[in-house]
Coordinates of C-alpha atoms and ligand atoms in Angstrom, one line a residue:
M25 CA 22.8 176.9 176.6
T26 CA 25.8 177.2 174.3
P27 CA 29.0 175.5 175.6
F28 CA 32.0 177.8 175.9
S29 CA 33.9 175.3 173.8
R30 CA 31.8 176.5 170.8
L31 CA 33.1 180.0 171.3
A32 CA 36.6 178.9 171.9
S33 CA 36.7 177.0 168.7
A34 CA 35.2 179.9 166.7
F35 CA 37.8 182.2 168.3
S36 CA 40.6 179.9 167.2
T37 CA 39.2 180.0 163.6
L38 CA 38.9 183.8 163.7
E39 CA 42.5 184.2 165.0
A40 CA 43.9 182.0 162.2
T41 CA 42.1 183.6 159.3
S42 CA 43.5 186.3 157.0
S43 CA 40.2 186.8 155.1
R44 CA 37.7 189.3 156.3
T45 CA 34.9 187.5 154.5
A46 CA 35.7 184.3 156.3
M47 CA 35.8 186.2 159.5
V48 CA 32.2 187.5 159.0
A49 CA 31.0 184.0 158.1
T50 CA 32.6 182.4 161.2
L51 CA 31.3 185.1 163.5
S52 CA 27.8 185.2 162.1
A53 CA 27.5 181.4 162.3
L54 CA 28.6 181.6 165.9
L55 CA 26.2 184.4 166.8
K56 CA 23.3 182.6 165.0
S57 CA 23.7 179.7 167.5
L58 CA 23.4 182.0 170.5
D59 CA 20.2 183.0 172.3
E60 CA 19.2 186.4 173.7
D61 CA 20.7 185.7 177.1
E62 CA 24.1 184.7 175.7
V63 CA 24.7 187.1 172.8
Q64 CA 25.5 190.1 175.0
S65 CA 28.3 188.3 176.9
A66 CA 29.6 186.7 173.7
V67 CA 29.9 190.1 171.9
Y68 CA 31.9 191.5 174.9
L69 CA 34.2 188.5 174.8
V70 CA 34.8 188.9 171.1
Q71 CA 35.7 192.5 171.8
G72 CA 38.1 191.1 174.4
R73 CA 36.4 192.8 177.3
L74 CA 33.6 192.2 179.9
G75 CA 31.5 195.2 179.1
P76 CA 31.3 198.3 177.0
Q77 CA 34.5 200.4 176.8
F78 CA 33.2 202.9 179.4
D79 CA 32.0 200.3 181.9
A80 CA 34.2 197.2 181.4
P81 CA 35.6 196.0 184.8
Q82 CA 39.3 196.3 185.0
F83 CA 41.2 193.1 186.1
G84 CA 44.5 194.4 187.4
F85 CA 45.8 190.8 186.9
S86 CA 49.6 190.8 186.7
E87 CA 51.7 188.4 184.8
K88 CA 53.1 187.1 188.0
L89 CA 49.7 186.2 189.3
T90 CA 48.7 184.4 186.1
T91 CA 52.0 182.5 186.2
R92 CA 51.2 181.3 189.8
A93 CA 47.7 180.3 188.7
L94 CA 49.1 178.3 185.8
A95 CA 51.6 176.6 188.1
E96 CA 48.9 175.6 190.6
W97 CA 46.6 174.4 187.8
S98 CA 49.2 172.3 186.1
G99 CA 51.1 171.2 189.2
R100 CA 54.4 172.4 187.6
P101 CA 56.9 174.7 189.2
V102 CA 56.7 178.5 188.8
A103 CA 60.1 178.6 187.2
E104 CA 59.0 176.2 184.4
I105 CA 55.9 178.3 183.7
E106 CA 58.2 181.4 183.5
R107 CA 60.4 179.6 181.0
L108 CA 57.5 178.5 178.9
Y109 CA 56.1 182.0 179.0
R110 CA 59.4 183.3 177.6
T111 CA 59.2 180.8 174.7
H112 CA 55.5 181.4 173.8
G113 CA 55.2 185.0 174.9
D114 CA 51.6 184.5 175.9
H115 CA 50.0 182.7 178.9
G116 CA 47.1 181.5 176.7
L117 CA 49.5 179.7 174.4
V118 CA 51.4 178.2 177.3
A119 CA 48.1 176.8 178.6
E120 CA 47.0 175.4 175.3
K121 CA 50.2 174.2 173.6
A122 CA 52.6 173.4 176.4
L123 CA 50.7 172.4 179.5
R124 CA 47.6 170.8 177.9
V125 CA 46.0 170.0 181.3
E126 CA 43.0 167.8 180.6
K127 CA 39.9 168.5 182.6
T128 CA 38.7 165.7 184.8
G129 CA 36.1 163.5 183.1
R130 CA 33.5 164.3 185.6
A131 CA 33.7 168.1 185.2
A132 CA 30.6 169.6 183.6
P133 CA 31.3 171.5 180.4
L134 CA 31.5 175.3 180.8
S135 CA 28.7 177.4 179.4
T136 CA 29.3 180.7 177.7
V137 CA 27.4 182.7 180.4
E138 CA 29.2 180.8 183.2
V139 CA 32.6 181.7 181.8
Y140 CA 31.5 185.3 181.4
E141 CA 30.1 185.6 184.9
A142 CA 33.1 183.8 186.5
L143 CA 35.5 186.3 184.8
R144 CA 33.3 189.2 185.9
A145 CA 33.4 188.0 189.5
L146 CA 37.1 187.7 189.2
A147 CA 37.5 191.2 187.8
E148 CA 35.3 192.6 190.5
A149 CA 37.4 190.9 193.2
S150 CA 40.6 192.2 191.6
G151 CA 40.7 195.4 193.5
S152 CA 39.8 194.0 196.9
G153 CA 40.1 190.2 197.2
S154 CA 43.2 188.4 198.4
V155 CA 45.9 187.3 195.9
Q156 CA 45.3 183.7 196.8
G157 CA 41.6 184.1 196.5
K158 CA 42.0 185.4 192.9
I159 CA 44.3 182.5 192.0
N160 CA 41.9 180.0 193.5
A161 CA 39.0 181.4 191.5
L162 CA 41.0 181.3 188.2
V163 CA 42.3 177.8 188.9
S164 CA 38.8 176.4 189.6
L165 CA 37.6 177.9 186.3
L166 CA 40.6 176.4 184.5
R167 CA 40.0 172.9 186.0
R168 CA 36.8 172.7 184.1
A169 CA 38.3 174.0 180.8
T170 CA 39.8 172.2 177.8
P171 CA 43.2 173.4 176.7
E172 CA 41.6 175.5 173.9
E173 CA 39.1 177.1 176.3
A174 CA 41.9 177.8 178.8
K175 CA 43.8 179.8 176.2
Y176 CA 40.9 182.3 175.9
I177 CA 40.0 182.3 179.6
L178 CA 43.6 183.4 180.3
R179 CA 43.8 186.0 177.6
I180 CA 40.8 188.1 178.8
P181 CA 42.2 189.1 182.3
V182 CA 45.5 190.2 180.7
G183 CA 43.7 192.1 177.9
R184 CA 45.3 190.0 175.0
M185 CA 42.4 188.5 173.1
R186 CA 43.9 189.6 169.7
L187 CA 41.1 188.0 167.6
G188 CA 41.5 190.8 165.1
V189 CA 37.8 191.4 164.9
G190 CA 36.7 195.1 164.7
D191 CA 33.4 196.5 165.7
A192 CA 32.4 196.9 162.0
T193 CA 33.0 193.2 161.5
I194 CA 30.9 192.3 164.5
M195 CA 28.1 194.6 163.3
D196 CA 28.1 192.9 159.8
A197 CA 28.0 189.5 161.5
L198 CA 25.2 190.5 163.8
A199 CA 23.2 191.8 160.8
I200 CA 23.6 188.5 159.0
S201 CA 22.9 186.4 162.0
R202 CA 19.4 188.1 162.3
G203 CA 18.6 188.7 158.7
D204 CA 21.0 190.2 156.2
K205 CA 23.4 193.1 155.6
T206 CA 20.5 195.6 155.3
L207 CA 20.2 195.6 159.1
R208 CA 23.7 197.0 159.4
P209 CA 22.7 200.8 159.4
V210 CA 20.1 200.3 162.1
I211 CA 22.6 198.4 164.2
E212 CA 25.3 201.0 163.6
R213 CA 22.9 203.9 164.5
A214 CA 22.0 202.3 167.8
Y215 CA 25.7 201.6 168.6
N216 CA 26.6 205.2 167.8
L217 CA 24.0 206.4 170.3
C218 CA 24.9 204.1 173.2
S219 CA 28.6 202.9 172.6
D220 CA 27.6 199.5 173.9
L221 CA 27.6 196.7 171.2
G222 CA 26.6 194.0 173.7
L223 CA 23.5 196.0 174.6
V224 CA 22.7 196.5 170.9
A225 CA 23.1 192.8 170.2
R226 CA 20.8 191.9 173.1
T227 CA 18.2 194.4 172.0
L228 CA 18.3 193.0 168.5
Y229 CA 17.9 189.5 169.7
S230 CA 15.2 190.1 172.3
A231 CA 13.1 192.9 170.7
G232 CA 14.1 193.0 167.0
P233 CA 15.2 195.7 164.6
K234 CA 12.2 198.0 165.2
A235 CA 13.3 198.3 168.9
L236 CA 16.8 199.2 167.7
A237 CA 15.5 201.8 165.3
A238 CA 13.7 203.4 168.3
F239 CA 17.0 203.7 170.3
K240 CA 17.5 207.1 171.9
V241 CA 20.4 208.7 173.7
E242 CA 20.5 208.1 177.4
V243 CA 22.3 209.9 180.2
G244 CA 25.1 207.7 181.5
R245 CA 25.8 206.1 178.1
P246 CA 28.4 207.9 176.0
V247 CA 27.2 208.9 172.6
K248 CA 29.8 208.5 169.8
M249 CA 31.0 211.9 168.9
Q250 CA 30.5 213.9 165.7
F251 CA 33.6 214.9 163.7
A252 CA 34.5 217.4 161.1
E253 CA 35.7 217.3 157.5
R254 CA 38.5 219.5 156.1
V255 CA 38.3 221.9 153.1
K256 CA 41.0 223.8 151.2
D257 CA 40.0 227.3 151.9
I258 CA 37.4 229.5 153.7
A259 CA 35.6 230.3 150.4
D260 CA 34.9 226.5 150.1
I261 CA 33.2 226.6 153.6
V262 CA 30.8 229.3 152.4
R263 CA 30.2 227.5 149.1
R264 CA 29.2 224.4 150.8
M265 CA 27.3 225.8 153.8
G266 CA 26.2 229.3 152.9
K267 CA 25.4 231.2 156.1
C268 CA 26.9 229.1 159.0
A269 CA 28.0 229.3 162.6
V270 CA 31.8 229.6 163.0
E271 CA 33.3 228.7 166.3
P272 CA 36.9 228.9 167.6
K273 CA 38.7 225.5 167.3
Y274 CA 40.2 224.9 170.7
D275 CA 43.1 222.5 171.2
G276 CA 42.4 220.6 174.4
F277 CA 40.4 217.5 175.5
R278 CA 37.0 216.8 174.0
C279 CA 34.7 216.0 176.8
Q280 CA 31.2 214.7 176.8
V281 CA 29.6 215.5 180.1
H282 CA 26.7 213.5 181.5
K283 CA 24.8 215.0 184.4
D284 CA 22.3 212.8 186.2
G285 CA 21.0 214.5 189.3
T286 CA 23.9 214.9 191.5
G287 CA 26.1 212.4 189.6
V288 CA 28.4 213.6 186.8
R289 CA 30.5 211.5 184.4
I290 CA 32.9 212.8 181.8
F291 CA 33.7 210.7 178.7
S292 CA 36.6 211.1 176.3
R293 CA 36.6 211.2 172.5
N294 CA 37.1 207.4 172.9
Q295 CA 34.2 206.8 175.3
E296 CA 36.6 206.3 178.2
D297 CA 35.5 207.5 181.6
N298 CA 37.7 210.4 182.6
T299 CA 35.6 211.7 185.5
A300 CA 38.3 211.2 188.1
M301 CA 40.8 213.2 186.1
F302 CA 38.8 216.4 186.0
P303 CA 37.2 217.2 189.4
D304 CA 37.0 220.9 188.6
I305 CA 34.7 220.2 185.6
V306 CA 32.6 217.9 187.7
R307 CA 32.1 220.6 190.3
A308 CA 31.4 223.2 187.7
V309 CA 28.7 221.0 186.0
A310 CA 27.0 220.4 189.4
T311 CA 26.8 224.1 190.1
Q312 CA 26.4 225.7 186.6
V313 CA 24.1 223.4 184.7
K314 CA 20.5 224.2 185.4
A315 CA 18.9 221.0 184.1
S316 CA 18.9 218.0 186.5
R317 CA 19.8 215.7 183.6
A318 CA 21.8 216.7 180.6
I319 CA 24.5 215.7 178.1
L320 CA 26.9 218.5 177.1
E321 CA 29.9 218.5 174.8
G322 CA 32.9 220.8 174.7
E323 CA 36.6 221.2 174.7
A324 CA 38.4 221.5 178.0
L325 CA 41.5 223.7 178.2
A326 CA 43.8 224.9 180.9
Y327 CA 42.7 228.5 181.5
D328 CA 44.4 231.5 183.1
A329 CA 41.5 233.6 184.6
Q330 CA 43.8 236.5 185.4
T331 CA 44.8 237.1 181.8
D332 CA 41.6 235.5 180.3
T333 CA 43.7 233.3 178.1
F334 CA 43.9 229.6 177.3
F335 CA 47.1 227.7 177.7
P336 CA 48.5 225.8 174.7
F337 CA 48.0 222.1 174.4
Q338 CA 51.4 221.3 175.8
V339 CA 50.2 222.8 179.1
T340 CA 46.7 221.4 179.0
V341 CA 48.0 217.9 178.4
Q342 CA 49.5 217.9 181.9
R343 CA 45.9 217.5 183.2
K344 CA 45.8 214.0 181.6
R345 CA 47.1 212.0 184.5
T346 CA 46.0 209.4 187.0
H347 CA 48.2 210.6 189.9
G348 CA 48.8 214.1 191.4
I349 CA 45.4 215.2 190.2
A350 CA 44.8 217.8 193.0
E351 CA 48.2 219.5 192.4
A352 CA 47.6 219.6 188.6
E353 CA 44.1 221.0 189.1
A354 CA 45.5 223.8 191.4
A355 CA 48.2 224.7 188.9
Y356 CA 46.1 224.5 185.7
P357 CA 42.4 224.8 186.3
L358 CA 40.3 223.8 183.3
R359 CA 37.5 225.6 181.5
L360 CA 35.1 223.6 179.4
N361 CA 34.1 225.6 176.2
V362 CA 30.6 224.1 175.7
F363 CA 29.7 223.8 172.0
D364 CA 26.9 221.2 171.9
L365 CA 24.0 219.9 173.8
L366 CA 22.7 216.3 173.2
Y367 CA 20.1 216.0 176.0
A368 CA 18.4 218.3 178.4
D369 CA 15.9 217.4 181.1
R370 CA 13.7 214.9 179.3
T371 CA 14.5 215.8 175.7
D372 CA 16.8 214.1 173.3
M373 CA 18.3 217.1 171.5
T374 CA 20.3 215.2 168.9
C375 CA 17.7 215.6 166.2
E376 CA 17.2 219.3 166.9
P377 CA 18.9 221.8 164.5
Y378 CA 22.2 223.2 165.6
Q379 CA 20.8 226.7 166.2
K380 CA 18.2 225.3 168.6
R381 CA 20.8 223.3 170.5
R382 CA 23.0 226.3 170.8
A383 CA 20.2 228.6 172.0
R384 CA 19.3 226.1 174.7
I385 CA 23.0 226.0 175.9
R386 CA 22.8 229.7 176.7
T387 CA 19.7 229.3 178.9
L388 CA 21.1 226.1 180.5
L389 CA 24.4 227.5 181.9
K390 CA 24.7 229.8 184.9
A391 CA 27.7 232.1 184.8
G392 CA 30.8 230.6 186.4
A393 CA 34.5 229.9 185.9
G394 CA 34.4 226.2 184.9
L395 CA 31.9 226.2 182.0
A396 CA 31.3 228.8 179.3
P397 CA 29.4 228.5 176.0
A398 CA 31.8 228.6 173.1
P399 CA 31.3 231.8 171.2
A400 CA 30.1 231.6 167.6
L401 CA 30.0 234.0 164.7
V402 CA 27.0 233.5 162.3
S403 CA 28.0 234.6 158.9
G404 CA 28.0 233.7 155.2
D405 CA 30.7 236.2 154.2
A406 CA 34.1 234.6 153.5
D407 CA 35.9 237.9 154.3
E408 CA 34.3 238.2 157.7
I409 CA 35.0 234.5 158.4
T410 CA 38.6 235.0 157.4
R411 CA 39.0 237.9 159.8
Y412 CA 37.4 235.8 162.6
F413 CA 39.8 232.9 161.7
E414 CA 42.8 235.2 161.9
T415 CA 41.7 236.6 165.3
Q416 CA 41.5 233.0 166.6
I417 CA 45.1 232.3 165.4
A418 CA 46.3 235.5 166.9
D419 CA 44.7 234.4 170.2
G420 CA 46.8 231.2 170.1
L421 CA 43.9 228.9 169.1
E422 CA 44.0 226.3 166.4
G423 CA 41.6 227.7 163.9
I424 CA 37.8 227.5 163.4
V425 CA 35.1 224.9 163.1
A426 CA 32.1 225.9 160.9
K427 CA 28.8 224.3 161.5
R428 CA 25.7 224.0 159.4
L429 CA 22.9 225.9 161.1
D430 CA 20.1 223.4 160.5
S431 CA 22.1 220.2 161.0
P432 CA 21.3 217.6 163.7
Y433 CA 24.0 216.1 165.9
E434 CA 25.3 213.2 163.9
A435 CA 26.6 210.6 166.4
G436 CA 29.7 208.8 165.2
K437 CA 29.8 210.6 161.8
R438 CA 32.3 212.8 160.0
S439 CA 30.5 214.9 157.5
F440 CA 30.5 218.4 155.9
N441 CA 27.9 219.5 158.5
W442 CA 31.0 220.4 160.5
I443 CA 34.1 221.7 158.7
K444 CA 37.4 222.4 160.5
F445 CA 39.9 224.8 159.1
K446 CA 43.3 225.1 160.8
R447 CA 45.9 226.7 158.5
A448 CA 46.0 227.3 154.7
Y449 CA 47.3 224.4 152.7
H450 CA 50.2 225.8 150.7
G451 CA 51.0 222.8 148.6
A452 CA 52.6 220.9 151.3
L453 CA 50.9 218.8 153.9
K454 CA 50.2 221.0 156.8
D455 CA 48.2 218.7 159.0
T456 CA 49.3 215.6 160.9
L457 CA 47.7 212.2 160.3
D458 CA 46.8 209.6 162.9
L459 CA 48.0 206.2 161.6
A460 CA 47.4 202.7 163.0
I461 CA 50.6 200.6 163.3
V462 CA 50.1 197.2 161.6
G463 CA 53.7 195.9 161.6
Y464 CA 57.3 196.7 162.4
F465 CA 60.8 196.2 161.2
A466 CA 63.9 195.2 163.1
G467 CA 66.5 198.0 163.3
R468 CA 69.6 198.0 161.2
G469 CA 73.0 199.5 162.0
A470 CA 72.8 201.8 165.1
R471 CA 69.1 200.8 165.5
A472 CA 69.8 197.1 165.7
K473 CA 70.1 197.2 169.5
L474 CA 66.7 198.7 169.7
G475 CA 65.0 195.8 168.1
I476 CA 62.9 198.2 166.0
G477 CA 63.8 200.4 163.1
A478 CA 60.5 201.4 161.6
V479 CA 56.8 200.9 161.8
L480 CA 54.4 200.1 159.0
C481 CA 51.5 202.5 159.3
A482 CA 48.0 202.4 157.9
V483 CA 44.8 204.4 157.3
Y484 CA 41.4 203.0 158.0
D485 CA 38.5 202.5 155.7
A486 CA 35.3 201.9 157.8
K487 CA 33.2 200.8 154.8
S488 CA 35.3 197.7 154.2
D489 CA 36.7 197.6 157.8
R490 CA 40.2 197.5 156.4
F491 CA 43.5 199.0 157.3
R492 CA 45.5 200.0 154.2
T493 CA 49.2 200.9 154.5
L494 CA 50.4 204.4 153.7
A495 CA 53.9 204.7 155.1
K496 CA 56.9 203.0 156.7
V497 CA 57.9 205.5 159.4
A498 CA 61.4 205.4 160.7
S499 CA 62.1 208.7 162.4
G500 CA 60.8 211.3 164.8
Q501 CA 61.5 209.6 168.1
S502 CA 64.3 209.1 170.6
D503 CA 65.8 205.7 171.1
D504 CA 64.0 205.3 174.4
A505 CA 60.7 206.1 172.7
W506 CA 61.4 203.4 170.0
I507 CA 62.2 200.8 172.7
A508 CA 59.0 201.7 174.6
L509 CA 57.0 201.5 171.4
R510 CA 58.5 198.1 170.6
T511 CA 57.6 196.7 174.0
R512 CA 54.0 197.8 173.5
L513 CA 53.9 196.4 170.0
E514 CA 55.2 193.0 171.1
K515 CA 52.1 192.6 173.1
H516 CA 50.0 192.8 169.9
A517 CA 52.3 190.8 167.7
V518 CA 50.6 188.1 165.5
S519 CA 52.2 185.4 163.4
H520 CA 50.4 186.3 160.1
R521 CA 48.9 189.3 158.4
P522 CA 45.9 190.3 160.4
A523 CA 42.7 189.7 158.4
R524 CA 41.7 193.4 158.3
V525 CA 45.1 194.6 157.1
D526 CA 45.6 195.1 153.3
S527 CA 49.3 195.4 152.5
R528 CA 51.7 194.8 149.7
I529 CA 54.6 195.0 152.1
E530 CA 55.5 192.0 154.3
P531 CA 57.1 193.3 157.5
P532 CA 59.0 190.7 159.6
Y533 CA 56.6 191.4 162.5
W534 CA 52.9 191.9 162.1
V535 CA 50.8 193.5 164.8
E536 CA 47.1 193.6 165.3
P537 CA 46.1 197.2 164.7
T538 CA 45.8 198.6 168.2
L539 CA 48.2 201.6 168.6
V540 CA 47.8 204.9 166.7
V541 CA 50.7 207.3 166.2
E542 CA 50.5 210.9 165.0
V543 CA 52.6 211.3 161.9
F544 CA 53.7 214.4 160.0
A545 CA 55.1 214.3 156.4
D546 CA 56.2 216.7 153.8
E547 CA 53.6 215.6 151.3
I548 CA 51.3 212.8 150.1
T549 CA 52.6 211.2 146.9
R550 CA 51.4 208.4 144.6
S551 CA 53.3 205.2 145.0
P552 CA 52.9 201.6 144.0
V553 CA 54.3 200.4 147.3
H554 CA 51.3 201.0 149.6
T555 CA 47.6 200.0 149.4
A556 CA 46.0 203.2 150.7
G557 CA 44.1 204.8 147.9
V558 CA 44.4 201.9 145.4
G559 CA 41.3 202.1 143.3
T560 CA 40.4 205.6 144.2
D561 CA 39.7 207.5 141.0
D562 CA 40.4 204.2 139.2
E563 CA 44.1 204.6 140.2
P564 CA 46.0 201.3 140.4
T565 CA 48.7 202.9 142.6
G566 CA 48.3 203.8 146.2
F567 CA 49.3 206.8 148.2
A568 CA 52.5 207.2 150.3
L569 CA 54.0 209.8 152.5
R570 CA 57.2 211.7 151.8
F571 CA 59.6 212.0 154.7
P572 CA 57.1 210.8 157.3
R573 CA 58.0 211.1 161.0
I574 CA 56.3 210.4 164.3
V575 CA 55.4 213.7 166.0
R576 CA 53.3 213.0 169.1
G577 CA 54.0 209.3 169.8
V578 CA 51.1 207.0 170.6
R579 CA 47.8 208.7 170.7
E580 CA 46.2 207.2 173.8
D581 CA 42.8 208.7 172.9
R582 CA 42.6 207.0 169.6
Q583 CA 41.4 203.5 168.8
P584 CA 42.7 202.0 165.5
E585 CA 39.3 202.7 164.0
D586 CA 39.8 206.4 164.8
A587 CA 42.9 206.5 162.5
T588 CA 42.8 209.0 159.6
T589 CA 40.6 207.4 156.9
E590 CA 41.6 206.5 153.4
R591 CA 39.0 209.0 152.2
E592 CA 40.6 211.8 154.1
V593 CA 44.0 211.0 152.6
A594 CA 42.5 211.0 149.2
R595 CA 40.9 214.4 149.9
L596 CA 44.2 215.8 151.4
F597 CA 45.9 214.6 148.2
G598 CA 43.3 216.4 146.1
L599 CA 43.7 219.6 148.2
Q600 CA 47.4 219.5 147.8
R601 CA 47.2 219.1 144.1
R602 CA 44.8 222.0 143.7
A603 CA 46.9 224.2 145.9
R604 CA 49.9 223.4 143.7
S605 CA 48.2 224.1 140.5
K606 CA 47.2 227.5 141.8
A607 CA 50.6 228.4 143.1
Ligands
LIG716 P1 42.1 217.2 165.1 O1 43.4 216.4 165.2 O2 42.1 218.2 164.0 O3 41.7 217.8 166.4 P2 40.2 215.1 165.4 O4 40.4 213.9 164.6 O5 40.6 215.1 166.8 O6 41.0 216.2 164.6 P3 38.1 216.4 164.2 O7 36.7 216.2 164.1 O8 38.8 216.1 162.9 O9 38.7 215.5 165.3 O10 38.3 217.9 164.7 C1 37.4 218.3 165.6 C2 38.0 218.3 167.0 O11 38.3 219.6 167.3 C3 37.0 217.8 167.9 O12 37.2 216.4 168.2 C4 37.2 218.6 169.2 O13 38.1 217.9 170.1 C5 38.0 219.8 168.7 N1 37.2 221.1 168.8 C6 37.7 222.2 169.3 N2 36.9 223.2 169.2 C7 35.7 222.7 168.7 C8 34.5 223.3 168.3 N3 34.2 224.5 168.5 N4 33.6 222.4 167.8 C9 33.8 221.1 167.6 N5 35.0 220.5 167.9 C10 36.0 221.3 168.4

């Protein structure tokens, strides 16, 4: 039974380090000391949650409630706790640094599983229990905690763990804790299939790597999605794939639908549960899908049945809401364009070739308004594909996605088995980039009153689990949007460069990579200022963006690890250069 103090002390070390190697070492040493009944909860706690993304209980713990719990625990007035909170900006730090309430000598030390279970009970009571009941439960847990333990116990309910540890780092540490780095691919594969790192850790500890290698997709657990690469022109698609299937590229919400008898769940690109948002799709799945258990994937768009046309993204996006769902559904019903099948009846379809999966979709779906198989043109002729692409653009769609006919479904991967093609690259950057914010700058001049003038943005490199800077972005938003962004960033501010961030620039405010913004720029250039691309093609200089501006604000459907990758930027730079030399 591992005491929670062991976790708390490792968390403090992790929080303070700026070195990823040190981070993996600390985490693997911690994981090594845990047994199979503890490792699952510990992994969730490191992720700052109480379960996988799609099933973690929500706390609904307000700042006010936490303040009252701290007042009761420490015997100090609420006003004093509020003052301390304003100074430290974090209830965890108030508990650890300012209050320092010692636990009574007789209190038994808290175990890891005990803390996890107490927090879970607290979260489950969050919706229904009385306010005083919740405060009492938190206070009785705090009474048994040391100041360092209290810091982390308080941070979980308000969602502010900020350890700076990404999933890739946890996977490396898990591999080392049970062998060496060669275990990483088998861990990653299982994680891609179930999106639950706690479950993967538990399986590794209780049944070993062979059991992980035998992992299969399961209805109810979101599978990490497959993504597409870009190329410079349609001829390149044909060169790489030969005869392939070409589908329209719809601009809506990617949905992974799980049907389990009468139950239906819809997961987002980010493995979030969006079921409540799309009741029309839920009903359509119940009536149109002929298998009792299935996992389907497609893009949902607002659809006008009278004119048989899809609405643009600006209209579809109105369906992304938590209130007024029935009204939005009546105004803009959705149609799911089904383009993949991962599971049907008792068969895991992910290893089957694309053509077989597509053929099964056609026999699986009954005709109806809510679900329709996405059309596909099978062709190896660049001219025919170009005409198909132009028809999609004329119909108001984004472009095409070409798919290799014999390819399996590659969970969590971006490869040339899927190639997206939106518009021609005419020398300038024509696509937006999703960048993770790693720091921000105070505003100058007219921006001074906003408290923010620019954000430092980075791409992601999964191999090294690093965020490398690409641009300082200072335009594209209204003053109100900048203020709202600053308020959100303040919640993720850290006192030093986060360990996974690689930067030559030192912004006055560092933030743990959490928020992703969509950025448009005139072009990608070489620049010695940023770290993205340093070392690619033996180049000592990195890439930068010319005239970058924020175009779509914070992308709520992206985690920092979903940011555009360093490799993609290098590819876009290459495409740009080639397009120029042709022009
Ligand atoms: P983008 O910003 O270009 O949509 P992305 O990062 O969201 O990119 P990509 O893999 O790069 O994801 O592009 C594929 C996306 O396009 C999918 O995530 C999906 O949401 C959407 N899409 C639309 N139509 C299709 C289709 N027929 N097949 C696969 N994906 C499609």
